[in-house]
PDB file of C-alpha atoms in Angstrom:
ATOM      1  CA  MET A 209      81.793  35.519 127.983  1.00  0.00           C
ATOM      2  CA  ARG A 210      84.970  35.784 125.990  1.00  0.00           C
ATOM      3  CA  ARG A 211      82.939  36.407 122.848  1.00  0.00           C
ATOM      4  CA  TYR A 212      81.224  39.355 124.547  1.00  0.00           C
ATOM      5  CA  ALA A 213      84.582  40.748 125.594  1.00  0.00           C
ATOM      6  CA  ILE A 214      85.835  40.556 121.987  1.00  0.00           C
ATOM      7  CA  LEU A 215      82.646  42.168 120.681  1.00  0.00           C
ATOM      8  CA  PHE A 216      82.862  44.844 123.363  1.00  0.00           C
ATOM      9  CA  GLY A 217      86.552  45.469 122.531  1.00  0.00           C
ATOM     10  CA  GLY A 218      85.724  45.694 118.815  1.00  0.00           C
ATOM     11  CA  LEU A 219      82.877  48.066 119.571  1.00  0.00           C
ATOM     12  CA  LEU A 220      85.205  50.260 121.682  1.00  0.00           C
ATOM     13  CA  LEU A 221      87.790  50.253 118.898  1.00  0.00           C
ATOM     14  CA  LEU A 222      85.140  51.217 116.328  1.00  0.00           C
ATOM     15  CA  TRP A 223      83.796  53.935 118.629  1.00  0.00           C
ATOM     16  CA  GLY A 224      87.303  55.330 119.236  1.00  0.00           C
ATOM     17  CA  ALA A 225      88.125  55.380 115.496  1.00  0.00           C
ATOM     18  CA  SER A 226      84.809  57.105 114.734  1.00  0.00           C
ATOM     19  CA  ALA A 227      85.391  59.689 117.443  1.00  0.00           C
ATOM     20  CA  LEU A 228      88.896  60.393 116.122  1.00  0.00           C
ATOM     21  CA  TYR A 229      87.599  60.703 112.556  1.00  0.00           C
ATOM     22  CA  LEU A 230      84.821  63.094 113.598  1.00  0.00           C
ATOM     23  CA  GLU A 231      87.234  65.170 115.677  1.00  0.00           C
ATOM     24  CA  LYS A 232      89.634  65.586 112.742  1.00  0.00           C
ATOM     25  CA  LYS A 233      86.775  66.430 110.411  1.00  0.00           C
ATOM     26  CA  SER A 234      85.362  69.043 112.795  1.00  0.00           C
ATOM     27  CA  GLU A 235      88.828  70.608 113.279  1.00  0.00           C
ATOM     28  CA  ARG A 236      89.231  70.885 109.510  1.00  0.00           C
ATOM     29  CA  ALA A 237      85.756  72.413 109.156  1.00  0.00           C
ATOM     30  CA  GLU A 238      86.555  74.915 111.916  1.00  0.00           C
ATOM     31  CA  ARG A 239      89.821  75.918 110.219  1.00  0.00           C
ATOM     32  CA  GLU A 240      87.999  76.407 106.912  1.00  0.00           C
ATOM     33  CA  TYR A 241      85.310  78.448 108.654  1.00  0.00           C
ATOM     34  CA  LEU A 242      87.891  80.712 110.294  1.00  0.00           C
ATOM     35  CA  ALA A 243      89.728  81.184 106.987  1.00  0.00           C
ATOM     36  CA  LYS A 244      86.476  82.099 105.229  1.00  0.00           C
ATOM     37  CA  ALA A 245      85.508  84.458 108.057  1.00  0.00           C
ATOM     38  CA  GLU A 246      88.877  86.208 107.757  1.00  0.00           C
ATOM     39  CA  LEU A 247      88.491  86.557 103.987  1.00  0.00           C
ATOM     40  CA  THR A 248      84.967  87.875 104.425  1.00  0.00           C
ATOM     41  CA  GLY A 249      86.254  90.445 106.896  1.00  0.00           C
ATOM     42  CA  ARG A 250      88.929  91.566 104.458  1.00  0.00           C
ATOM     43  CA  TYR A 251      86.357  91.801 101.678  1.00  0.00           C
ATOM     44  CA  GLU A 252      84.045  93.922 103.824  1.00  0.00           C
ATOM     45  CA  ALA A 253      86.938  96.218 104.766  1.00  0.00           C
ATOM     46  CA  LEU A 254      87.914  96.689 101.118  1.00  0.00           C
ATOM     47  CA  ARG A 255      84.305  97.157 100.075  1.00  0.00           C
ATOM     48  CA  SER A 256      83.822  99.894 102.647  1.00  0.00           C
ATOM     49  CA  LEU A 257      87.112 101.499 101.581  1.00  0.00           C
ATOM     50  CA  TRP A 258      86.267 101.579  97.850  1.00  0.00           C
ATOM     51  CA  SER A 259      82.483 101.943  97.955  1.00  0.00           C
ATOM     52  CA  PRO A 260      80.815 104.844  96.129  1.00  0.00           C
ATOM     53  CA  LYS A 261      80.166 106.516  99.486  1.00  0.00           C
ATOM     54  CA  ALA A 262      83.850 106.231 100.462  1.00  0.00           C
ATOM     55  CA  ARG A 263      84.881 107.652  97.082  1.00  0.00           C
ATOM     56  CA  ARG A 264      82.532 110.622  97.540  1.00  0.00           C
ATOM     57  CA  GLU A 265      83.962 111.255 101.009  1.00  0.00           C
ATOM     58  CA  ALA A 266      87.552 111.042  99.697  1.00  0.00           C
ATOM     59  CA  ARG A 267      86.710 113.447  96.885  1.00  0.00           C
ATOM     60  CA  ALA A 268      85.136 115.877  99.377  1.00  0.00           C
ATOM     61  CA  GLN A 269      88.206 115.656 101.623  1.00  0.00           C
ATOM     62  CA  VAL A 270      90.554 116.419  98.729  1.00  0.00           C
ATOM     63  CA  GLU A 271      88.404 119.360  97.628  1.00  0.00           C
ATOM     64  CA  LYS A 272      88.363 120.655 101.217  1.00  0.00           C
ATOM     65  CA  MET A 273      92.140 120.199 101.490  1.00  0.00           C
ATOM     66  CA  LEU A 274      92.660 122.174  98.276  1.00  0.00           C
ATOM     67  CA  GLY A 275      90.429 124.915  99.679  1.00  0.00           C
ATOM     68  CA  ILE A 276      92.439 125.015 102.891  1.00  0.00           C
ATOM     69  CA  TYR A 277      95.606 125.624 100.887  1.00  0.00           C
ATOM     70  CA  GLY A 278      93.859 128.339  98.862  1.00  0.00           C
ATOM     71  CA  ILE A 279      93.718 126.391  95.623  1.00  0.00           C
ATOM     72  CA  THR A 280      90.588 126.668  93.488  1.00  0.00           C
ATOM     73  CA  PRO A 281      90.762 124.005  90.806  1.00  0.00           C
ATOM     74  CA  LYS A 282      89.041 124.222  87.453  1.00  0.00           C
ATOM     75  CA  THR A 283      86.718 121.233  87.342  1.00  0.00           C
ATOM     76  CA  GLN A 284      85.122 119.476  84.436  1.00  0.00           C
ATOM     77  CA  LYS A 285      82.774 116.475  84.386  1.00  0.00           C
ATOM     78  CA  ARG A 286      82.705 113.939  81.569  1.00  0.00           C
ATOM     79  CA  GLY A 287      80.460 110.947  82.108  1.00  0.00           C
ATOM     80  CA  ASN A 288      81.534 109.289  85.336  1.00  0.00           C
ATOM     81  CA  LEU A 289      84.869 111.149  85.449  1.00  0.00           C
ATOM     82  CA  LYS A 290      85.721 114.478  87.045  1.00  0.00           C
ATOM     83  CA  SER A 291      88.833 116.427  86.064  1.00  0.00           C
ATOM     84  CA  TYR A 292      90.673 118.897  88.246  1.00  0.00           C
ATOM     85  CA  LEU A 293      93.203 121.366  86.886  1.00  0.00           C
ATOM     86  CA  PHE A 294      95.146 123.525  89.325  1.00  0.00           C
ATOM     87  CA  THR A 295      98.552 125.039  89.984  1.00  0.00           C
ATOM     88  CA  VAL A 296     100.605 124.522  93.114  1.00  0.00           C
ATOM     89  CA  ASP A 297     103.553 126.578  94.304  1.00  0.00           C
ATOM     90  CA  ALA A 298     106.850 124.841  94.989  1.00  0.00           C
ATOM     91  CA  LYS A 299     106.546 125.143  98.777  1.00  0.00           C
ATOM     92  CA  ARG A 300     103.385 123.058  98.947  1.00  0.00           C
ATOM     93  CA  VAL A 301     103.889 120.558  96.122  1.00  0.00           C
ATOM     94  CA  ASP A 302     105.090 117.666  98.275  1.00  0.00           C
ATOM     95  CA  THR A 303     102.390 118.141 100.888  1.00  0.00           C
ATOM     96  CA  ILE A 304      99.474 118.495  98.496  1.00  0.00           C
ATOM     97  CA  LEU A 305     100.488 115.787  96.038  1.00  0.00           C
ATOM     98  CA  GLY A 306     101.342 113.440  98.901  1.00  0.00           C
ATOM     99  CA  LYS A 307      97.880 113.889 100.385  1.00  0.00           C
ATOM    100  CA  ILE A 308      96.168 113.438  97.026  1.00  0.00           C
ATOM    101  CA  LEU A 309      98.122 110.324  96.099  1.00  0.00           C
ATOM    102  CA  GLY A 310      97.741 108.909  99.613  1.00  0.00           C
ATOM    103  CA  SER A 311      93.963 109.325  99.623  1.00  0.00           C
ATOM    104  CA  ASN A 312      91.360 106.735  98.642  1.00  0.00           C
ATOM    105  CA  LEU A 313      90.549 108.421  95.354  1.00  0.00           C
ATOM    106  CA  THR A 314      90.084 106.271  92.277  1.00  0.00           C
ATOM    107  CA  ILE A 315      92.564 108.146  90.112  1.00  0.00           C
ATOM    108  CA  THR A 316      92.279 107.372  86.407  1.00  0.00           C
ATOM    109  CA  SER A 317      94.720 109.974  85.138  1.00  0.00           C
ATOM    110  CA  PHE A 318      97.375 112.112  86.811  1.00  0.00           C
ATOM    111  CA  THR A 319      99.795 114.509  85.189  1.00  0.00           C
ATOM    112  CA  ALA A 320     102.026 117.157  86.695  1.00  0.00           C
ATOM    113  CA  ARG A 321     104.221 119.496  84.727  1.00  0.00           C
ATOM    114  CA  LYS A 322     106.304 122.513  85.505  1.00  0.00           C
ATOM    115  CA  SER A 323     104.496 125.682  84.482  1.00  0.00           C
ATOM    116  CA  GLY A 324     106.900 128.277  85.830  1.00  0.00           C
ATOM    117  CA  ASP A 325     109.994 128.600  87.953  1.00  0.00           C
ATOM    118  CA  ASP A 326     108.158 127.905  91.169  1.00  0.00           C
ATOM    119  CA  THR A 327     104.772 126.442  90.142  1.00  0.00           C
ATOM    120  CA  LEU A 328     103.515 123.074  89.058  1.00  0.00           C
ATOM    121  CA  GLU A 329     100.387 122.507  86.989  1.00  0.00           C
ATOM    122  CA  VAL A 330      98.490 119.399  88.034  1.00  0.00           C
ATOM    123  CA  ARG A 331      95.760 117.638  86.097  1.00  0.00           C
ATOM    124  CA  LEU A 332      93.891 114.989  88.036  1.00  0.00           C
ATOM    125  CA  GLU A 333      91.065 112.825  86.733  1.00  0.00           C
ATOM    126  CA  ILE A 334      89.053 110.694  89.145  1.00  0.00           C
ATOM    127  CA  GLU A 335      86.119 108.329  88.970  1.00  0.00           C
ATOM    128  CA  LEU A 336      82.867 109.555  90.435  1.00  0.00           C
TER     129      LEU A 336
END
């Protein structure tokens, strides 16, 4: 009888240690899964932000914004790049350049230089 009690106690101890080990392992796997799910979510958000479709939409928004302010840029395409050349009056420089630089455009080149007392000439090159 005592032998059975010892065997039963050993079996309970082994079962308890196994349960604890499996619990720790499953907690670690769950943490890793949640971390990977979070990274996947971030990746998807960035992918949707910088996808070709998002870049086209950002380019269309900037072109529309320039039209709203009465600016007709001279455009030129070279390969997968599109260049814009336009002048902005001093009253609207901060607003327009702030909106362009704050957009999701993939800007490859940006130059702005003073072209008169109250105008700024802007050259902007973006990826298509």
